[in-house]
Amino acid sequence: MTAAPMLAEGAGHAAIDDCWNRIGVQGDGTCPQLRQHVHCNRCPVHGAAALALLDREAPPDYLAECTRHMAQAPKAGQSDVESAIVFRIGTEWLALPTQVLLEVAALPAIHSLPGRRGGIVQGVANVRGELLVCVLLGSMLGLVRATEAGHARQREALRRLVVIGLDGQRLGFAVDEMHGIARFDPGTLKEVPATIARATAPYSKAILAWHEHSVGLLDEQLLFYTLHRSLA
């Protein structure tokens, strides 16, 4: 998605720093706030900039500039770019389409439910005042959480709660590390080899090359279907 044109300095207003286009998800992704907020539209800096734009008077040529901007044809290959959230459970790097991502938060206390021990339901957590069912995604995928000795506090500090939603269903699951959003050309995705031995293979719809990792891009429809049946 192309960022909207930025209002220039004028009429007594200072220009707004569109950091999301430089170091955010529309830029090179180096903003340190992305580790916490994952996407710029969840960052308070982005929100404050939006309010500042709404509060200021538009310059005389703003409407014409917007018209020119919306009339521009998309750049070659731009409309083909897709994105996914990349995270780690145990030693396995996985990805889900960003369309199902609702929130990434600090890992809260997860309270177990009577009679639901031993399954994939971990319990419920209070997220923004609402109770959210949390599942053991790693257990469902057959992954084992890393238990290497040392630096336990640092490892726990990296853990996050990922909240996903599809067709009105909302679920949460803990990850050992959240990278953030990765953009890719769908044409670069590789098929999941039939002979692959990875536990996540049945739930992966493609293999995403990310940095030096082969990341399993999970099938969100199959994932929610399986989780919904397990919760019933």
PDB file of C-alpha atoms in Angstrom:
ATOM      1  CA  MET A   1       0.000   0.000   0.000  1.00  0.00           C
ATOM      2  CA  THR A   2       1.391   3.323  -1.030  1.00  0.00           C
ATOM      3  CA  ALA A   3       1.504   6.033   1.604  1.00  0.00           C
ATOM      4  CA  ALA A   4      -0.701   9.078   1.060  1.00  0.00           C
ATOM      5  CA  PRO A   5       1.022  12.306   0.067  1.00  0.00           C
ATOM      6  CA  MET A   6       2.472  14.196   2.979  1.00  0.00           C
ATOM      7  CA  LEU A   7       1.255  17.704   3.744  1.00  0.00           C
ATOM      8  CA  ALA A   8       4.035  20.149   3.170  1.00  0.00           C
ATOM      9  CA  GLU A   9       5.066  22.819   5.610  1.00  0.00           C
ATOM     10  CA  GLY A  10       2.925  25.894   5.382  1.00  0.00           C
ATOM     11  CA  ALA A  11       0.159  27.992   6.926  1.00  0.00           C
ATOM     12  CA  GLY A  12       2.082  28.155  10.196  1.00  0.00           C
ATOM     13  CA  HIS A  13       2.406  24.382  10.521  1.00  0.00           C
ATOM     14  CA  ALA A  14       5.633  22.420  10.649  1.00  0.00           C
ATOM     15  CA  ALA A  15       6.072  19.528   8.257  1.00  0.00           C
ATOM     16  CA  ILE A  16       5.229  16.122   9.721  1.00  0.00           C
ATOM     17  CA  ASP A  17       8.019  13.567   9.802  1.00  0.00           C
ATOM     18  CA  ASP A  18       6.681  10.572   7.888  1.00  0.00           C
ATOM     19  CA  CYS A  19       9.081   8.161   9.596  1.00  0.00           C
ATOM     20  CA  TRP A  20       6.947   5.205   8.509  1.00  0.00           C
ATOM     21  CA  ASN A  21       8.076   5.862   4.933  1.00  0.00           C
ATOM     22  CA  ARG A  22      11.760   6.017   5.921  1.00  0.00           C
ATOM     23  CA  ILE A  23      12.381   3.521   8.713  1.00  0.00           C
ATOM     24  CA  GLY A  24       8.961   1.939   9.162  1.00  0.00           C
ATOM     25  CA  VAL A  25       7.051  -0.726   7.259  1.00  0.00           C
ATOM     26  CA  GLN A  26       6.988   1.448   4.121  1.00  0.00           C
ATOM     27  CA  GLY A  27      10.750   2.087   4.443  1.00  0.00           C
ATOM     28  CA  ASP A  28      13.717  -0.051   5.393  1.00  0.00           C
ATOM     29  CA  GLY A  29      12.138  -1.475   8.574  1.00  0.00           C
ATOM     30  CA  THR A  30      14.942  -0.324  10.881  1.00  0.00           C
ATOM     31  CA  CYS A  31      12.727   1.541  13.374  1.00  0.00           C
ATOM     32  CA  PRO A  32      13.307   0.058  16.859  1.00  0.00           C
ATOM     33  CA  GLN A  33       9.624   0.575  17.694  1.00  0.00           C
ATOM     34  CA  LEU A  34       8.639  -2.144  15.201  1.00  0.00           C
ATOM     35  CA  ARG A  35       9.790  -4.840  17.624  1.00  0.00           C
ATOM     36  CA  GLN A  36       7.094  -3.705  20.045  1.00  0.00           C
ATOM     37  CA  HIS A  37       4.331  -2.503  17.714  1.00  0.00           C
ATOM     38  CA  VAL A  38       5.018  -4.774  14.663  1.00  0.00           C
ATOM     39  CA  HIS A  39       3.260  -2.334  12.301  1.00  0.00           C
ATOM     40  CA  CYS A  40       3.407   1.470  12.077  1.00  0.00           C
ATOM     41  CA  ASN A  41      -0.368   1.828  12.285  1.00  0.00           C
ATOM     42  CA  ARG A  42      -0.142   0.553  15.876  1.00  0.00           C
ATOM     43  CA  CYS A  43       2.591   3.019  16.863  1.00  0.00           C
ATOM     44  CA  PRO A  44       1.625   6.141  18.856  1.00  0.00           C
ATOM     45  CA  VAL A  45       3.951   8.244  16.684  1.00  0.00           C
ATOM     46  CA  HIS A  46       1.934   7.279  13.615  1.00  0.00           C
ATOM     47  CA  GLY A  47      -1.314   8.002  15.465  1.00  0.00           C
ATOM     48  CA  ALA A  48      -0.107  11.405  16.615  1.00  0.00           C
ATOM     49  CA  ALA A  49       0.904  12.292  13.059  1.00  0.00           C
ATOM     50  CA  ALA A  50      -2.546  11.308  11.799  1.00  0.00           C
ATOM     51  CA  LEU A  51      -4.233  13.531  14.371  1.00  0.00           C
ATOM     52  CA  ALA A  52      -1.918  16.399  13.461  1.00  0.00           C
ATOM     53  CA  LEU A  53      -2.879  16.028   9.804  1.00  0.00           C
ATOM     54  CA  LEU A  54      -6.577  16.061  10.652  1.00  0.00           C
ATOM     55  CA  ASP A  55      -6.229  19.135  12.850  1.00  0.00           C
ATOM     56  CA  ARG A  56      -4.363  21.319  10.393  1.00  0.00           C
ATOM     57  CA  GLU A  57      -5.708  23.286   7.450  1.00  0.00           C
ATOM     58  CA  ALA A  58      -5.033  21.835   4.041  1.00  0.00           C
ATOM     59  CA  PRO A  59      -2.960  23.989   1.697  1.00  0.00           C
ATOM     60  CA  PRO A  60      -4.697  25.309  -1.429  1.00  0.00           C
ATOM     61  CA  ASP A  61      -3.128  22.749  -3.759  1.00  0.00           C
ATOM     62  CA  TYR A  62      -3.739  19.707  -1.506  1.00  0.00           C
ATOM     63  CA  LEU A  63      -6.868  18.506  -3.326  1.00  0.00           C
ATOM     64  CA  ALA A  64      -5.115  18.702  -6.676  1.00  0.00           C
ATOM     65  CA  GLU A  65      -2.109  16.844  -5.266  1.00  0.00           C
ATOM     66  CA  CYS A  66      -4.369  14.102  -3.883  1.00  0.00           C
ATOM     67  CA  THR A  67      -6.048  13.770  -7.257  1.00  0.00           C
ATOM     68  CA  ARG A  68      -2.694  13.396  -9.020  1.00  0.00           C
ATOM     69  CA  HIS A  69      -1.526  10.890  -6.401  1.00  0.00           C
ATOM     70  CA  MET A  70      -4.614   8.667  -6.700  1.00  0.00           C
ATOM     71  CA  ALA A  71      -4.437   8.802 -10.502  1.00  0.00           C
ATOM     72  CA  GLN A  72      -0.902   7.431 -10.603  1.00  0.00           C
ATOM     73  CA  ALA A  73      -0.536   3.937 -11.941  1.00  0.00           C
ATOM     74  CA  PRO A  74       1.022   1.479  -9.479  1.00  0.00           C
ATOM     75  CA  LYS A  75       4.693   0.768  -9.912  1.00  0.00           C
ATOM     76  CA  ALA A  76       5.682  -2.394 -11.719  1.00  0.00           C
ATOM     77  CA  GLY A  77       5.247  -5.362  -9.402  1.00  0.00           C
ATOM     78  CA  GLN A  78       3.963  -3.217  -6.535  1.00  0.00           C
ATOM     79  CA  SER A  79       0.455  -4.693  -6.545  1.00  0.00           C
ATOM     80  CA  ASP A  80       1.931  -8.207  -6.404  1.00  0.00           C
ATOM     81  CA  VAL A  81       3.748  -7.677  -3.117  1.00  0.00           C
ATOM     82  CA  GLU A  82       2.288  -9.575  -0.161  1.00  0.00           C
ATOM     83  CA  SER A  83       3.248  -9.605   3.496  1.00  0.00           C
ATOM     84  CA  ALA A  84       3.362 -11.983   6.430  1.00  0.00           C
ATOM     85  CA  ILE A  85       4.217 -11.830  10.109  1.00  0.00           C
ATOM     86  CA  VAL A  86       7.296 -13.867  10.940  1.00  0.00           C
ATOM     87  CA  PHE A  87       7.759 -15.411  14.373  1.00  0.00           C
ATOM     88  CA  ARG A  88       9.619 -18.209  16.106  1.00  0.00           C
ATOM     89  CA  ILE A  89       8.303 -21.090  18.197  1.00  0.00           C
ATOM     90  CA  GLY A  90      11.093 -23.215  19.599  1.00  0.00           C
ATOM     91  CA  THR A  91      13.719 -23.346  16.892  1.00  0.00           C
ATOM     92  CA  GLU A  92      11.228 -23.082  14.024  1.00  0.00           C
ATOM     93  CA  TRP A  93      10.572 -19.819  12.141  1.00  0.00           C
ATOM     94  CA  LEU A  94       6.995 -19.578  10.867  1.00  0.00           C
ATOM     95  CA  ALA A  95       4.818 -17.037   9.104  1.00  0.00           C
ATOM     96  CA  LEU A  96       1.143 -16.120   8.789  1.00  0.00           C
ATOM     97  CA  PRO A  97      -0.481 -13.703   6.323  1.00  0.00           C
ATOM     98  CA  THR A  98      -0.799 -10.261   7.917  1.00  0.00           C
ATOM     99  CA  GLN A  99      -4.522 -10.216   7.096  1.00  0.00           C
ATOM    100  CA  VAL A 100      -5.215 -12.395  10.148  1.00  0.00           C
ATOM    101  CA  LEU A 101      -3.040 -10.390  12.554  1.00  0.00           C
ATOM    102  CA  LEU A 102      -5.021  -8.379  15.107  1.00  0.00           C
ATOM    103  CA  GLU A 103      -2.446  -7.539  17.734  1.00  0.00           C
ATOM    104  CA  VAL A 104       0.948  -8.359  19.215  1.00  0.00           C
ATOM    105  CA  ALA A 105       1.252  -7.757  22.943  1.00  0.00           C
ATOM    106  CA  ALA A 106       3.494  -8.451  25.891  1.00  0.00           C
ATOM    107  CA  LEU A 107       2.848 -11.974  27.128  1.00  0.00           C
ATOM    108  CA  PRO A 108       0.194 -11.773  29.877  1.00  0.00           C
ATOM    109  CA  ALA A 109      -0.672 -14.322  32.531  1.00  0.00           C
ATOM    110  CA  ILE A 110      -2.545 -17.220  30.918  1.00  0.00           C
ATOM    111  CA  HIS A 111      -4.949 -18.992  33.270  1.00  0.00           C
ATOM    112  CA  SER A 112      -5.688 -22.663  32.650  1.00  0.00           C
ATOM    113  CA  LEU A 113      -9.276 -23.905  32.334  1.00  0.00           C
ATOM    114  CA  PRO A 114     -10.688 -26.798  34.385  1.00  0.00           C
ATOM    115  CA  GLY A 115     -11.072 -29.953  32.359  1.00  0.00           C
ATOM    116  CA  ARG A 116      -9.013 -28.681  29.414  1.00  0.00           C
ATOM    117  CA  ARG A 117      -5.584 -29.913  30.451  1.00  0.00           C
ATOM    118  CA  GLY A 118      -3.542 -31.971  28.041  1.00  0.00           C
ATOM    119  CA  GLY A 119      -5.035 -30.486  24.855  1.00  0.00           C
ATOM    120  CA  ILE A 120      -3.995 -27.544  22.737  1.00  0.00           C
ATOM    121  CA  VAL A 121      -5.985 -25.060  24.832  1.00  0.00           C
ATOM    122  CA  GLN A 122      -3.544 -23.315  27.139  1.00  0.00           C
ATOM    123  CA  GLY A 123      -6.170 -21.196  28.886  1.00  0.00           C
ATOM    124  CA  VAL A 124      -7.541 -17.669  28.821  1.00  0.00           C
ATOM    125  CA  ALA A 125      -5.809 -14.307  29.123  1.00  0.00           C
ATOM    126  CA  ASN A 126      -7.035 -10.805  29.796  1.00  0.00           C
ATOM    127  CA  VAL A 127      -6.232  -8.706  26.724  1.00  0.00           C
ATOM    128  CA  ARG A 128      -7.435  -5.104  26.892  1.00  0.00           C
ATOM    129  CA  GLY A 129     -10.176  -6.071  29.326  1.00  0.00           C
ATOM    130  CA  GLU A 130     -11.472  -8.990  27.251  1.00  0.00           C
ATOM    131  CA  LEU A 131     -10.934 -12.687  27.887  1.00  0.00           C
ATOM    132  CA  LEU A 132      -9.115 -14.341  25.008  1.00  0.00           C
ATOM    133  CA  VAL A 133      -8.731 -18.075  24.460  1.00  0.00           C
ATOM    134  CA  CYS A 134      -5.045 -18.949  24.084  1.00  0.00           C
ATOM    135  CA  VAL A 135      -3.836 -22.073  22.360  1.00  0.00           C
ATOM    136  CA  LEU A 136      -0.568 -23.980  22.287  1.00  0.00           C
ATOM    137  CA  LEU A 137       0.208 -23.524  18.605  1.00  0.00           C
ATOM    138  CA  GLY A 138       3.601 -25.159  18.992  1.00  0.00           C
ATOM    139  CA  SER A 139       1.994 -28.304  20.436  1.00  0.00           C
ATOM    140  CA  MET A 140      -0.542 -28.475  17.622  1.00  0.00           C
ATOM    141  CA  LEU A 141       2.239 -28.149  15.059  1.00  0.00           C
ATOM    142  CA  GLY A 142       4.381 -30.724  16.832  1.00  0.00           C
ATOM    143  CA  LEU A 143       7.088 -28.251  17.805  1.00  0.00           C
ATOM    144  CA  VAL A 144       9.160 -28.426  20.962  1.00  0.00           C
ATOM    145  CA  ARG A 145      10.033 -25.222  22.742  1.00  0.00           C
ATOM    146  CA  ALA A 146      13.758 -24.532  22.991  1.00  0.00           C
ATOM    147  CA  THR A 147      15.203 -25.448  26.393  1.00  0.00           C
ATOM    148  CA  GLU A 148      18.809 -24.422  25.957  1.00  0.00           C
ATOM    149  CA  ALA A 149      20.467 -23.394  29.220  1.00  0.00           C
ATOM    150  CA  GLY A 150      21.488 -19.839  30.038  1.00  0.00           C
ATOM    151  CA  HIS A 151      20.045 -16.411  29.246  1.00  0.00           C
ATOM    152  CA  ALA A 152      16.589 -17.494  30.436  1.00  0.00           C
ATOM    153  CA  ARG A 153      15.619 -13.930  31.340  1.00  0.00           C
ATOM    154  CA  GLN A 154      16.568 -12.616  27.900  1.00  0.00           C
ATOM    155  CA  ARG A 155      14.603 -15.405  26.215  1.00  0.00           C
ATOM    156  CA  GLU A 156      11.510 -14.698  28.298  1.00  0.00           C
ATOM    157  CA  ALA A 157      11.767 -11.000  27.451  1.00  0.00           C
ATOM    158  CA  LEU A 158      11.434 -11.854  23.750  1.00  0.00           C
ATOM    159  CA  ARG A 159       8.203 -13.818  24.195  1.00  0.00           C
ATOM    160  CA  ARG A 160       5.015 -12.224  22.882  1.00  0.00           C
ATOM    161  CA  LEU A 161       1.315 -12.959  22.612  1.00  0.00           C
ATOM    162  CA  VAL A 162       0.054 -12.945  19.037  1.00  0.00           C
ATOM    163  CA  VAL A 163      -3.680 -12.356  18.552  1.00  0.00           C
ATOM    164  CA  ILE A 164      -5.141 -13.518  15.250  1.00  0.00           C
ATOM    165  CA  GLY A 165      -8.648 -13.449  13.850  1.00  0.00           C
ATOM    166  CA  LEU A 166     -10.597 -14.892  10.946  1.00  0.00           C
ATOM    167  CA  ASP A 167     -14.336 -14.827  10.212  1.00  0.00           C
ATOM    168  CA  GLY A 168     -15.127 -13.457  13.641  1.00  0.00           C
ATOM    169  CA  GLN A 169     -12.949 -15.946  15.529  1.00  0.00           C
ATOM    170  CA  ARG A 170     -10.199 -14.564  17.765  1.00  0.00           C
ATOM    171  CA  LEU A 171      -7.390 -16.629  19.276  1.00  0.00           C
ATOM    172  CA  GLY A 172      -4.069 -15.976  20.916  1.00  0.00           C
ATOM    173  CA  PHE A 173      -0.856 -17.939  21.093  1.00  0.00           C
ATOM    174  CA  ALA A 174       2.560 -17.354  22.599  1.00  0.00           C
ATOM    175  CA  VAL A 175       5.685 -17.125  20.460  1.00  0.00           C
ATOM    176  CA  ASP A 176       9.280 -17.279  21.615  1.00  0.00           C
ATOM    177  CA  GLU A 177      10.296 -14.392  19.365  1.00  0.00           C
ATOM    178  CA  MET A 178       8.515 -11.990  17.044  1.00  0.00           C
ATOM    179  CA  HIS A 179      10.407 -10.628  14.049  1.00  0.00           C
ATOM    180  CA  GLY A 180       7.664  -8.505  12.538  1.00  0.00           C
ATOM    181  CA  ILE A 181       6.412  -8.095   8.979  1.00  0.00           C
ATOM    182  CA  ALA A 182       8.195  -9.501   5.953  1.00  0.00           C
ATOM    183  CA  ARG A 183       7.230  -8.503   2.411  1.00  0.00           C
ATOM    184  CA  PHE A 184       7.643 -10.878  -0.493  1.00  0.00           C
ATOM    185  CA  ASP A 185       6.760 -11.445  -4.109  1.00  0.00           C
ATOM    186  CA  PRO A 186       4.310 -14.398  -4.282  1.00  0.00           C
ATOM    187  CA  GLY A 187       6.252 -15.613  -7.285  1.00  0.00           C
ATOM    188  CA  THR A 188       9.257 -16.321  -5.072  1.00  0.00           C
ATOM    189  CA  LEU A 189       7.360 -18.725  -2.816  1.00  0.00           C
ATOM    190  CA  LYS A 190       8.351 -22.365  -3.086  1.00  0.00           C
ATOM    191  CA  GLU A 191       6.098 -25.381  -2.851  1.00  0.00           C
ATOM    192  CA  VAL A 192       6.281 -27.497   0.280  1.00  0.00           C
ATOM    193  CA  PRO A 193       8.252 -30.604  -0.754  1.00  0.00           C
ATOM    194  CA  ALA A 194       6.253 -33.812  -0.435  1.00  0.00           C
ATOM    195  CA  THR A 195       9.205 -35.476   1.267  1.00  0.00           C
ATOM    196  CA  ILE A 196       9.770 -32.729   3.836  1.00  0.00           C
ATOM    197  CA  ALA A 197      10.076 -34.084   7.373  1.00  0.00           C
ATOM    198  CA  ARG A 198       9.249 -30.875   9.237  1.00  0.00           C
ATOM    199  CA  ALA A 199       6.355 -31.168  11.670  1.00  0.00           C
ATOM    200  CA  THR A 200       4.762 -27.996  10.267  1.00  0.00           C
ATOM    201  CA  ALA A 201       4.568 -29.330   6.699  1.00  0.00           C
ATOM    202  CA  PRO A 202       0.865 -30.376   6.817  1.00  0.00           C
ATOM    203  CA  TYR A 203      -0.127 -26.840   7.857  1.00  0.00           C
ATOM    204  CA  SER A 204       2.207 -24.976   5.489  1.00  0.00           C
ATOM    205  CA  LYS A 205       0.999 -23.825   2.096  1.00  0.00           C
ATOM    206  CA  ALA A 206       4.380 -22.578   0.886  1.00  0.00           C
ATOM    207  CA  ILE A 207       8.005 -22.018   1.863  1.00  0.00           C
ATOM    208  CA  LEU A 208       9.136 -18.420   2.242  1.00  0.00           C
ATOM    209  CA  ALA A 209      12.829 -17.575   1.885  1.00  0.00           C
ATOM    210  CA  TRP A 210      13.523 -15.067   4.642  1.00  0.00           C
ATOM    211  CA  HIS A 211      17.096 -13.989   5.423  1.00  0.00           C
ATOM    212  CA  GLU A 212      18.877 -17.351   5.617  1.00  0.00           C
ATOM    213  CA  HIS A 213      15.838 -19.281   6.818  1.00  0.00           C
ATOM    214  CA  SER A 214      13.241 -21.370   5.036  1.00  0.00           C
ATOM    215  CA  VAL A 215      10.059 -20.233   6.741  1.00  0.00           C
ATOM    216  CA  GLY A 216       6.860 -22.248   6.615  1.00  0.00           C
ATOM    217  CA  LEU A 217       4.015 -19.963   5.506  1.00  0.00           C
ATOM    218  CA  LEU A 218       1.069 -21.407   7.412  1.00  0.00           C
ATOM    219  CA  ASP A 219      -2.322 -21.939   5.781  1.00  0.00           C
ATOM    220  CA  GLU A 220      -4.537 -19.639   7.857  1.00  0.00           C
ATOM    221  CA  GLN A 221      -7.773 -21.305   6.734  1.00  0.00           C
ATOM    222  CA  LEU A 222      -6.585 -24.789   7.684  1.00  0.00           C
ATOM    223  CA  LEU A 223      -5.078 -23.484  10.907  1.00  0.00           C
ATOM    224  CA  PHE A 224      -8.324 -21.883  12.084  1.00  0.00           C
ATOM    225  CA  TYR A 225     -10.364 -24.900  10.997  1.00  0.00           C
ATOM    226  CA  THR A 226      -8.183 -27.261  13.027  1.00  0.00           C
ATOM    227  CA  LEU A 227      -8.125 -24.972  16.052  1.00  0.00           C
ATOM    228  CA  HIS A 228     -11.891 -24.468  15.923  1.00  0.00           C
ATOM    229  CA  ARG A 229     -12.469 -28.237  15.892  1.00  0.00           C
ATOM    230  CA  SER A 230     -10.110 -28.652  18.832  1.00  0.00           C
ATOM    231  CA  LEU A 231     -11.985 -26.002  20.824  1.00  0.00           C
ATOM    232  CA  ALA A 232     -15.407 -27.530  20.160  1.00  0.00           C
TER     233      ALA A 232
END
